mmCIF file of C-alpha atoms and ligand atoms in Angstrom:
data_model
loop_
_atom_site.group_PDB
_atom_site.id
_atom_site.type_symbol
_atom_site.label_atom_id
_atom_site.label_comp_id
_atom_site.label_asym_id
_atom_site.label_seq_id
_atom_site.Cartn_x
_atom_site.Cartn_y
_atom_site.Cartn_z
ATOM 1 C CA UNK A 293 79.125 -11.225 -29.775
ATOM 2 C CA UNK A 294 76.464 -10.764 -32.334
ATOM 3 C CA UNK A 295 75.952 -6.671 -33.250
ATOM 4 C CA UNK A 296 73.778 -4.603 -30.719
ATOM 5 C CA UNK A 297 70.690 -3.591 -32.210
ATOM 6 C CA UNK A 298 68.198 -0.451 -31.806
ATOM 7 C CA UNK A 299 66.384 -3.239 -29.349
ATOM 8 C CA UNK A 300 69.566 -3.850 -27.314
ATOM 9 C CA UNK A 301 69.882 0.159 -26.772
ATOM 10 C CA UNK A 302 66.566 0.610 -25.572
ATOM 11 C CA UNK A 303 66.868 -2.100 -22.842
ATOM 12 C CA UNK A 304 70.258 -0.585 -21.996
ATOM 13 C CA UNK A 305 68.230 2.974 -21.260
ATOM 14 C CA UNK A 306 65.356 1.159 -19.297
ATOM 15 C CA UNK A 307 68.304 -1.149 -17.179
ATOM 16 C CA UNK A 308 69.925 2.528 -16.153
ATOM 17 C CA UNK A 309 66.824 3.934 -15.606
ATOM 18 C CA UNK A 310 66.072 0.761 -13.365
ATOM 19 C CA UNK A 311 69.192 0.830 -11.446
ATOM 20 C CA UNK A 312 69.203 4.639 -10.648
ATOM 21 C CA UNK A 313 65.812 4.789 -9.562
ATOM 22 C CA UNK A 314 67.090 1.984 -7.111
ATOM 23 C CA UNK A 315 70.117 4.194 -6.390
ATOM 24 C CA UNK A 316 68.309 7.427 -6.211
ATOM 25 C CA UNK A 317 68.661 8.171 -2.337
ATOM 26 C CA UNK A 318 72.077 6.837 -2.064
ATOM 27 C CA UNK A 319 72.818 9.446 -5.220
ATOM 28 C CA UNK A 320 70.955 12.366 -2.921
ATOM 29 C CA UNK A 321 72.577 11.830 0.120
ATOM 30 C CA UNK A 322 75.769 11.878 -1.603
ATOM 31 C CA UNK A 323 74.571 15.551 -3.607
ATOM 32 C CA UNK A 324 73.371 16.808 0.027
ATOM 33 C CA UNK A 325 76.609 16.796 1.721
ATOM 34 C CA UNK A 326 78.747 18.785 -0.874
ATOM 35 C CA UNK A 327 75.928 20.143 -3.432
ATOM 36 C CA UNK A 328 71.562 20.663 -3.251
ATOM 37 C CA UNK A 329 70.883 16.669 -2.723
ATOM 38 C CA UNK A 330 69.045 16.576 -5.779
ATOM 39 C CA UNK A 331 71.553 14.212 -8.066
ATOM 40 C CA UNK A 332 69.707 11.120 -7.096
ATOM 41 C CA UNK A 333 65.805 13.278 -8.351
ATOM 42 C CA UNK A 334 67.683 14.064 -11.574
ATOM 43 C CA UNK A 335 69.263 11.187 -12.737
ATOM 44 C CA UNK A 336 66.102 8.972 -12.283
ATOM 45 C CA UNK A 337 64.001 11.380 -13.742
ATOM 46 C CA UNK A 338 66.564 11.778 -16.534
ATOM 47 C CA UNK A 339 66.705 8.588 -17.556
ATOM 48 C CA UNK A 340 63.152 7.392 -16.736
ATOM 49 C CA UNK A 341 62.200 10.238 -19.524
ATOM 50 C CA UNK A 342 64.699 8.573 -21.633
ATOM 51 C CA UNK A 343 64.167 5.065 -21.233
ATOM 52 C CA UNK A 344 60.254 6.159 -21.947
ATOM 53 C CA UNK A 345 61.021 7.875 -25.086
ATOM 54 C CA UNK A 346 63.148 5.494 -26.281
ATOM 55 C CA UNK A 347 60.760 2.698 -25.755
ATOM 56 C CA UNK A 348 58.225 4.616 -27.914
ATOM 57 C CA UNK A 349 60.130 4.180 -30.751
ATOM 58 C CA UNK A 350 59.715 1.791 -33.667
ATOM 59 C CA UNK A 351 62.681 -0.703 -33.851
ATOM 60 C CA UNK A 352 62.021 -1.769 -37.059
ATOM 61 C CA UNK A 353 62.361 1.721 -38.323
ATOM 62 C CA UNK A 354 64.779 3.673 -36.179
ATOM 63 C CA UNK A 355 68.656 3.671 -35.921
ATOM 64 C CA UNK A 356 71.033 3.736 -32.877
ATOM 65 C CA UNK A 357 71.656 7.794 -33.941
ATOM 66 C CA UNK A 358 67.875 8.429 -33.312
ATOM 67 C CA UNK A 359 67.772 6.439 -30.100
ATOM 68 C CA UNK A 360 70.611 8.467 -28.834
ATOM 69 C CA UNK A 361 69.287 11.433 -29.833
ATOM 70 C CA UNK A 362 65.586 10.982 -28.867
ATOM 71 C CA UNK A 363 67.450 9.958 -25.341
ATOM 72 C CA UNK A 364 69.253 13.360 -25.155
ATOM 73 C CA UNK A 365 66.507 15.251 -25.759
ATOM 74 C CA UNK A 366 64.024 13.505 -23.383
ATOM 75 C CA UNK A 367 66.777 13.537 -20.561
ATOM 76 C CA UNK A 368 67.522 17.759 -21.162
ATOM 77 C CA UNK A 369 63.789 18.542 -21.049
ATOM 78 C CA UNK A 370 63.200 16.170 -17.931
ATOM 79 C CA UNK A 371 66.620 17.410 -15.853
ATOM 80 C CA UNK A 372 67.077 21.059 -14.484
ATOM 81 C CA UNK A 373 70.084 20.189 -12.995
ATOM 82 C CA UNK A 374 73.506 20.541 -14.144
ATOM 83 C CA UNK A 375 73.764 16.832 -15.169
ATOM 84 C CA UNK A 376 70.840 17.494 -17.684
ATOM 85 C CA UNK A 377 72.969 19.082 -20.723
ATOM 86 C CA UNK A 378 75.902 17.388 -19.625
ATOM 87 C CA UNK A 379 74.319 13.979 -20.317
ATOM 88 C CA UNK A 380 72.261 15.146 -23.555
ATOM 89 C CA UNK A 381 75.352 16.064 -24.796
ATOM 90 C CA UNK A 382 76.993 12.843 -23.905
ATOM 91 C CA UNK A 383 73.992 11.429 -25.964
ATOM 92 C CA UNK A 384 74.472 13.533 -29.059
ATOM 93 C CA UNK A 385 77.770 12.702 -29.165
ATOM 94 C CA UNK A 386 77.058 9.341 -29.323
ATOM 95 C CA UNK A 387 74.163 9.222 -31.551
ATOM 96 C CA UNK A 388 76.757 11.459 -33.624
ATOM 97 C CA UNK A 389 79.282 9.037 -33.527
ATOM 98 C CA UNK A 390 77.630 5.881 -35.154
ATOM 99 C CA UNK A 391 75.635 7.662 -37.957
ATOM 100 C CA UNK A 392 74.231 5.950 -40.731
ATOM 101 C CA UNK A 393 74.796 2.455 -38.574
ATOM 102 C CA UNK A 394 72.168 0.536 -38.751
ATOM 103 C CA UNK A 395 73.042 -1.915 -35.432
ATOM 104 C CA UNK A 396 76.673 -1.412 -33.546
ATOM 105 C CA UNK A 397 79.608 -3.775 -33.849
ATOM 106 C CA UNK A 398 81.862 -3.856 -30.276
ATOM 107 C CA UNK A 399 84.287 -1.257 -31.956
ATOM 108 C CA UNK A 400 81.767 1.200 -32.459
ATOM 109 C CA UNK A 401 80.090 0.677 -29.142
ATOM 110 C CA UNK A 402 83.658 1.557 -27.673
ATOM 111 C CA UNK A 403 83.177 4.844 -29.656
ATOM 112 C CA UNK A 404 79.795 5.444 -27.988
ATOM 113 C CA UNK A 405 81.558 5.107 -24.586
ATOM 114 C CA UNK A 406 84.440 7.466 -25.930
ATOM 115 C CA UNK A 407 81.723 9.686 -27.162
ATOM 116 C CA UNK A 408 80.030 9.939 -24.184
ATOM 117 C CA UNK A 409 82.895 10.725 -21.965
ATOM 118 C CA UNK A 410 83.772 13.512 -24.801
ATOM 119 C CA UNK A 411 80.517 14.967 -24.724
ATOM 120 C CA UNK A 412 80.613 15.118 -20.947
ATOM 121 C CA UNK A 413 83.872 16.913 -20.998
ATOM 122 C CA UNK A 414 83.557 19.516 -23.848
ATOM 123 C CA UNK A 415 79.690 20.795 -22.651
ATOM 124 C CA UNK A 416 81.233 21.006 -18.982
ATOM 125 C CA UNK A 417 85.122 22.031 -19.317
ATOM 126 C CA UNK A 418 85.678 19.955 -16.929
ATOM 127 C CA UNK A 419 89.431 18.536 -16.384
ATOM 128 C CA UNK A 420 90.700 15.386 -14.796
ATOM 129 C CA UNK A 421 90.956 16.199 -10.709
ATOM 130 C CA UNK A 422 88.370 19.074 -10.985
ATOM 131 C CA UNK A 423 85.955 16.500 -8.580
ATOM 132 C CA UNK A 424 83.072 16.104 -11.479
ATOM 133 C CA UNK A 425 82.057 13.273 -13.272
ATOM 134 C CA UNK A 426 84.846 13.386 -15.543
ATOM 135 C CA UNK A 427 86.810 12.044 -13.278
ATOM 136 C CA UNK A 428 84.907 8.729 -13.569
ATOM 137 C CA UNK A 429 83.889 9.074 -16.921
ATOM 138 C CA UNK A 430 87.396 10.260 -18.756
ATOM 139 C CA UNK A 431 89.294 7.253 -17.276
ATOM 140 C CA UNK A 432 86.790 4.914 -18.176
ATOM 141 C CA UNK A 433 86.613 5.858 -21.921
ATOM 142 C CA UNK A 434 90.737 5.398 -21.961
ATOM 143 C CA UNK A 435 90.628 2.376 -20.391
ATOM 144 C CA UNK A 436 87.614 0.886 -22.759
ATOM 145 C CA UNK A 437 89.789 2.216 -26.070
ATOM 146 C CA UNK A 438 93.070 0.791 -24.581
ATOM 147 C CA UNK A 439 91.540 -3.224 -23.879
ATOM 148 C CA UNK A 440 90.155 -2.932 -27.303
ATOM 149 C CA UNK A 441 93.704 -1.785 -28.870
ATOM 150 C CA UNK A 442 95.015 -4.904 -26.959
ATOM 151 C CA UNK A 443 91.907 -6.823 -28.866
ATOM 152 C CA UNK A 444 89.683 -7.898 -25.630
ATOM 153 C CA UNK A 445 86.124 -8.134 -26.537
ATOM 154 C CA UNK A 446 83.609 -5.663 -25.804
ATOM 155 C CA UNK A 447 82.921 -7.601 -22.338
ATOM 156 C CA UNK A 448 86.369 -7.172 -21.086
ATOM 157 C CA UNK A 449 86.589 -3.408 -22.188
ATOM 158 C CA UNK A 450 83.529 -2.605 -20.285
ATOM 159 C CA UNK A 451 84.726 -4.314 -17.357
ATOM 160 C CA UNK A 452 88.022 -2.166 -17.661
ATOM 161 C CA UNK A 453 86.101 0.842 -18.180
ATOM 162 C CA UNK A 454 83.989 0.096 -14.963
ATOM 163 C CA UNK A 455 87.286 -0.833 -12.679
ATOM 164 C CA UNK A 456 88.660 2.646 -13.960
ATOM 165 C CA UNK A 457 85.750 4.884 -13.319
ATOM 166 C CA UNK A 458 85.234 3.117 -10.139
ATOM 167 C CA UNK A 459 89.245 4.137 -8.867
ATOM 168 C CA UNK A 460 88.171 7.548 -10.564
ATOM 169 C CA UNK A 461 85.057 7.896 -8.359
ATOM 170 C CA UNK A 462 87.327 7.010 -4.981
ATOM 171 C CA UNK A 463 89.931 9.732 -6.266
ATOM 172 C CA UNK A 464 87.217 12.744 -6.126
ATOM 173 C CA UNK A 465 87.329 12.008 -2.408
ATOM 174 C CA UNK A 466 90.804 13.477 -2.330
ATOM 175 C CA UNK A 467 89.597 16.384 -4.349
ATOM 176 C CA UNK A 468 88.408 19.833 -4.004
ATOM 177 C CA UNK A 469 85.549 20.867 -6.536
ATOM 178 C CA UNK A 470 86.385 23.403 -9.419
ATOM 179 C CA UNK A 471 83.488 22.862 -11.242
ATOM 180 C CA UNK A 472 79.723 23.023 -10.427
ATOM 181 C CA UNK A 473 78.041 23.759 -7.100
ATOM 182 C CA UNK A 474 80.723 21.985 -4.478
ATOM 183 C CA UNK A 475 83.085 23.910 -5.730
ATOM 184 C CA UNK A 476 81.678 26.915 -3.070
ATOM 185 C CA UNK A 477 82.787 24.704 -0.513
ATOM 186 C CA UNK A 478 86.619 24.850 -0.982
ATOM 187 C CA UNK A 479 88.406 22.426 1.491
ATOM 188 C CA UNK A 480 85.437 21.274 3.212
ATOM 189 C CA UNK A 481 84.512 18.790 0.130
ATOM 190 C CA UNK A 482 87.592 16.730 0.662
ATOM 191 C CA UNK A 483 86.617 13.467 2.120
ATOM 192 C CA UNK A 484 83.828 12.935 0.339
ATOM 193 C CA UNK A 485 82.953 11.153 -3.192
ATOM 194 C CA UNK A 486 81.315 13.592 -6.123
ATOM 195 C CA UNK A 487 77.646 12.505 -6.907
ATOM 196 C CA UNK A 488 78.061 12.856 -10.445
ATOM 197 C CA UNK A 489 81.084 10.649 -10.492
ATOM 198 C CA UNK A 490 78.838 8.193 -8.500
ATOM 199 C CA UNK A 491 76.208 8.132 -10.872
ATOM 200 C CA UNK A 492 78.792 7.681 -13.611
ATOM 201 C CA UNK A 493 79.780 4.473 -12.156
ATOM 202 C CA UNK A 494 75.980 3.706 -11.961
ATOM 203 C CA UNK A 495 75.612 4.240 -15.719
ATOM 204 C CA UNK A 496 78.795 2.248 -16.776
ATOM 205 C CA UNK A 497 78.183 -0.975 -14.839
ATOM 206 C CA UNK A 498 74.747 -1.090 -16.498
ATOM 207 C CA UNK A 499 76.822 -0.902 -19.989
ATOM 208 C CA UNK A 500 79.032 -3.749 -18.257
ATOM 209 C CA UNK A 501 76.249 -5.846 -17.233
ATOM 210 C CA UNK A 502 74.256 -5.677 -20.128
ATOM 211 C CA UNK A 503 76.876 -6.369 -22.440
ATOM 212 C CA UNK A 504 78.472 -8.893 -20.827
ATOM 213 C CA UNK A 505 77.494 -12.771 -21.779
HETATM 214 P P1 ADP B 62 73.149 20.569 -10.120
HETATM 215 O O1 ADP B 62 74.889 20.436 -9.106
HETATM 216 O O2 ADP B 62 73.066 21.567 -10.422
HETATM 217 O O3 ADP B 62 72.482 20.420 -8.631
HETATM 218 P P2 ADP B 62 73.428 17.855 -9.981
HETATM 219 O O4 ADP B 62 73.172 17.014 -8.764
HETATM 220 O O5 ADP B 62 72.474 16.775 -11.110
HETATM 221 O O6 ADP B 62 73.428 19.243 -10.910
HETATM 222 O O7 ADP B 62 75.098 16.945 -10.572
HETATM 223 C C1 ADP B 62 75.883 17.371 -9.814
HETATM 224 C C2 ADP B 62 76.908 16.652 -10.576
HETATM 225 O O8 ADP B 62 77.311 17.585 -11.872
HETATM 226 C C3 ADP B 62 78.342 16.959 -9.563
HETATM 227 O O9 ADP B 62 78.353 15.706 -8.610
HETATM 228 C C4 ADP B 62 79.565 16.658 -10.708
HETATM 229 O O10 ADP B 62 79.666 15.637 -10.802
HETATM 230 C C5 ADP B 62 78.590 16.934 -12.004
HETATM 231 N N1 ADP B 62 79.179 17.932 -12.567
HETATM 232 C C6 ADP B 62 78.841 19.618 -12.724
HETATM 233 N N2 ADP B 62 79.571 20.575 -13.087
HETATM 234 C C7 ADP B 62 80.201 19.794 -13.881
HETATM 235 C C8 ADP B 62 80.944 20.449 -14.991
HETATM 236 N N3 ADP B 62 81.078 21.695 -15.540
HETATM 237 N N4 ADP B 62 81.537 18.975 -16.198
HETATM 238 C C9 ADP B 62 81.256 18.069 -15.403
HETATM 239 N N5 ADP B 62 80.325 17.315 -14.346
HETATM 240 C C10 ADP B 62 79.821 18.586 -13.818
HETATM 241 MG MG1 MG B 63 72.501 18.921 -7.322
#
């Protein structure tokens, strides 16, 4: 695969914005069961603001770090829910991970996925098993890095990431929430997928779609 350019990253944010818009109702319904029913709105607002902001950058002069930092700022400004600072931190970390690069190699993109997951975990302080988006993001990043270490191409690494994210999302059904709004529900949260884990699968599926041949 040729290097991933600023244009490709802008396309990525556009694709995520379009996809979260389509998934808005489903994500709000999931959040309605164990939260306050706004997660789809938050994700749509955040990613449409991020996509708009990065589309206004000049691809001739912008670098990948500026794309991620611009997305972070726009997402944070657009989203009042807890997913705002979580994804904003994720994008800032992704930007820092590729600092100084004009375009991204496949290895760089794997580092981006790891940085996104790390940023969410550092910001929200959630561990695996606490019924949050970390239950999808952390195993996805781990699977992505493991696949890369085995020498697989980026598309295959992202396929592994997606599989791990889906398994992590499914696993949240059997968890009691320890972080965020749904932690007030105790055992009543059992049997329900965490909305943030579900939207993480949506985001990771976009990464997979865009970077698969
Ligand atoms: P809010 O709960 O403020 O309404 P959203 O509805 O946008 O925010 O997002 C809810 C999702 O945020 C949850 O399903 C969960 O995945 C995620 N979340 C909440 N708190 C944390 C945290 N501390 N760390 C990681 N993810 C979290
Ligand atoms: Mg909510």
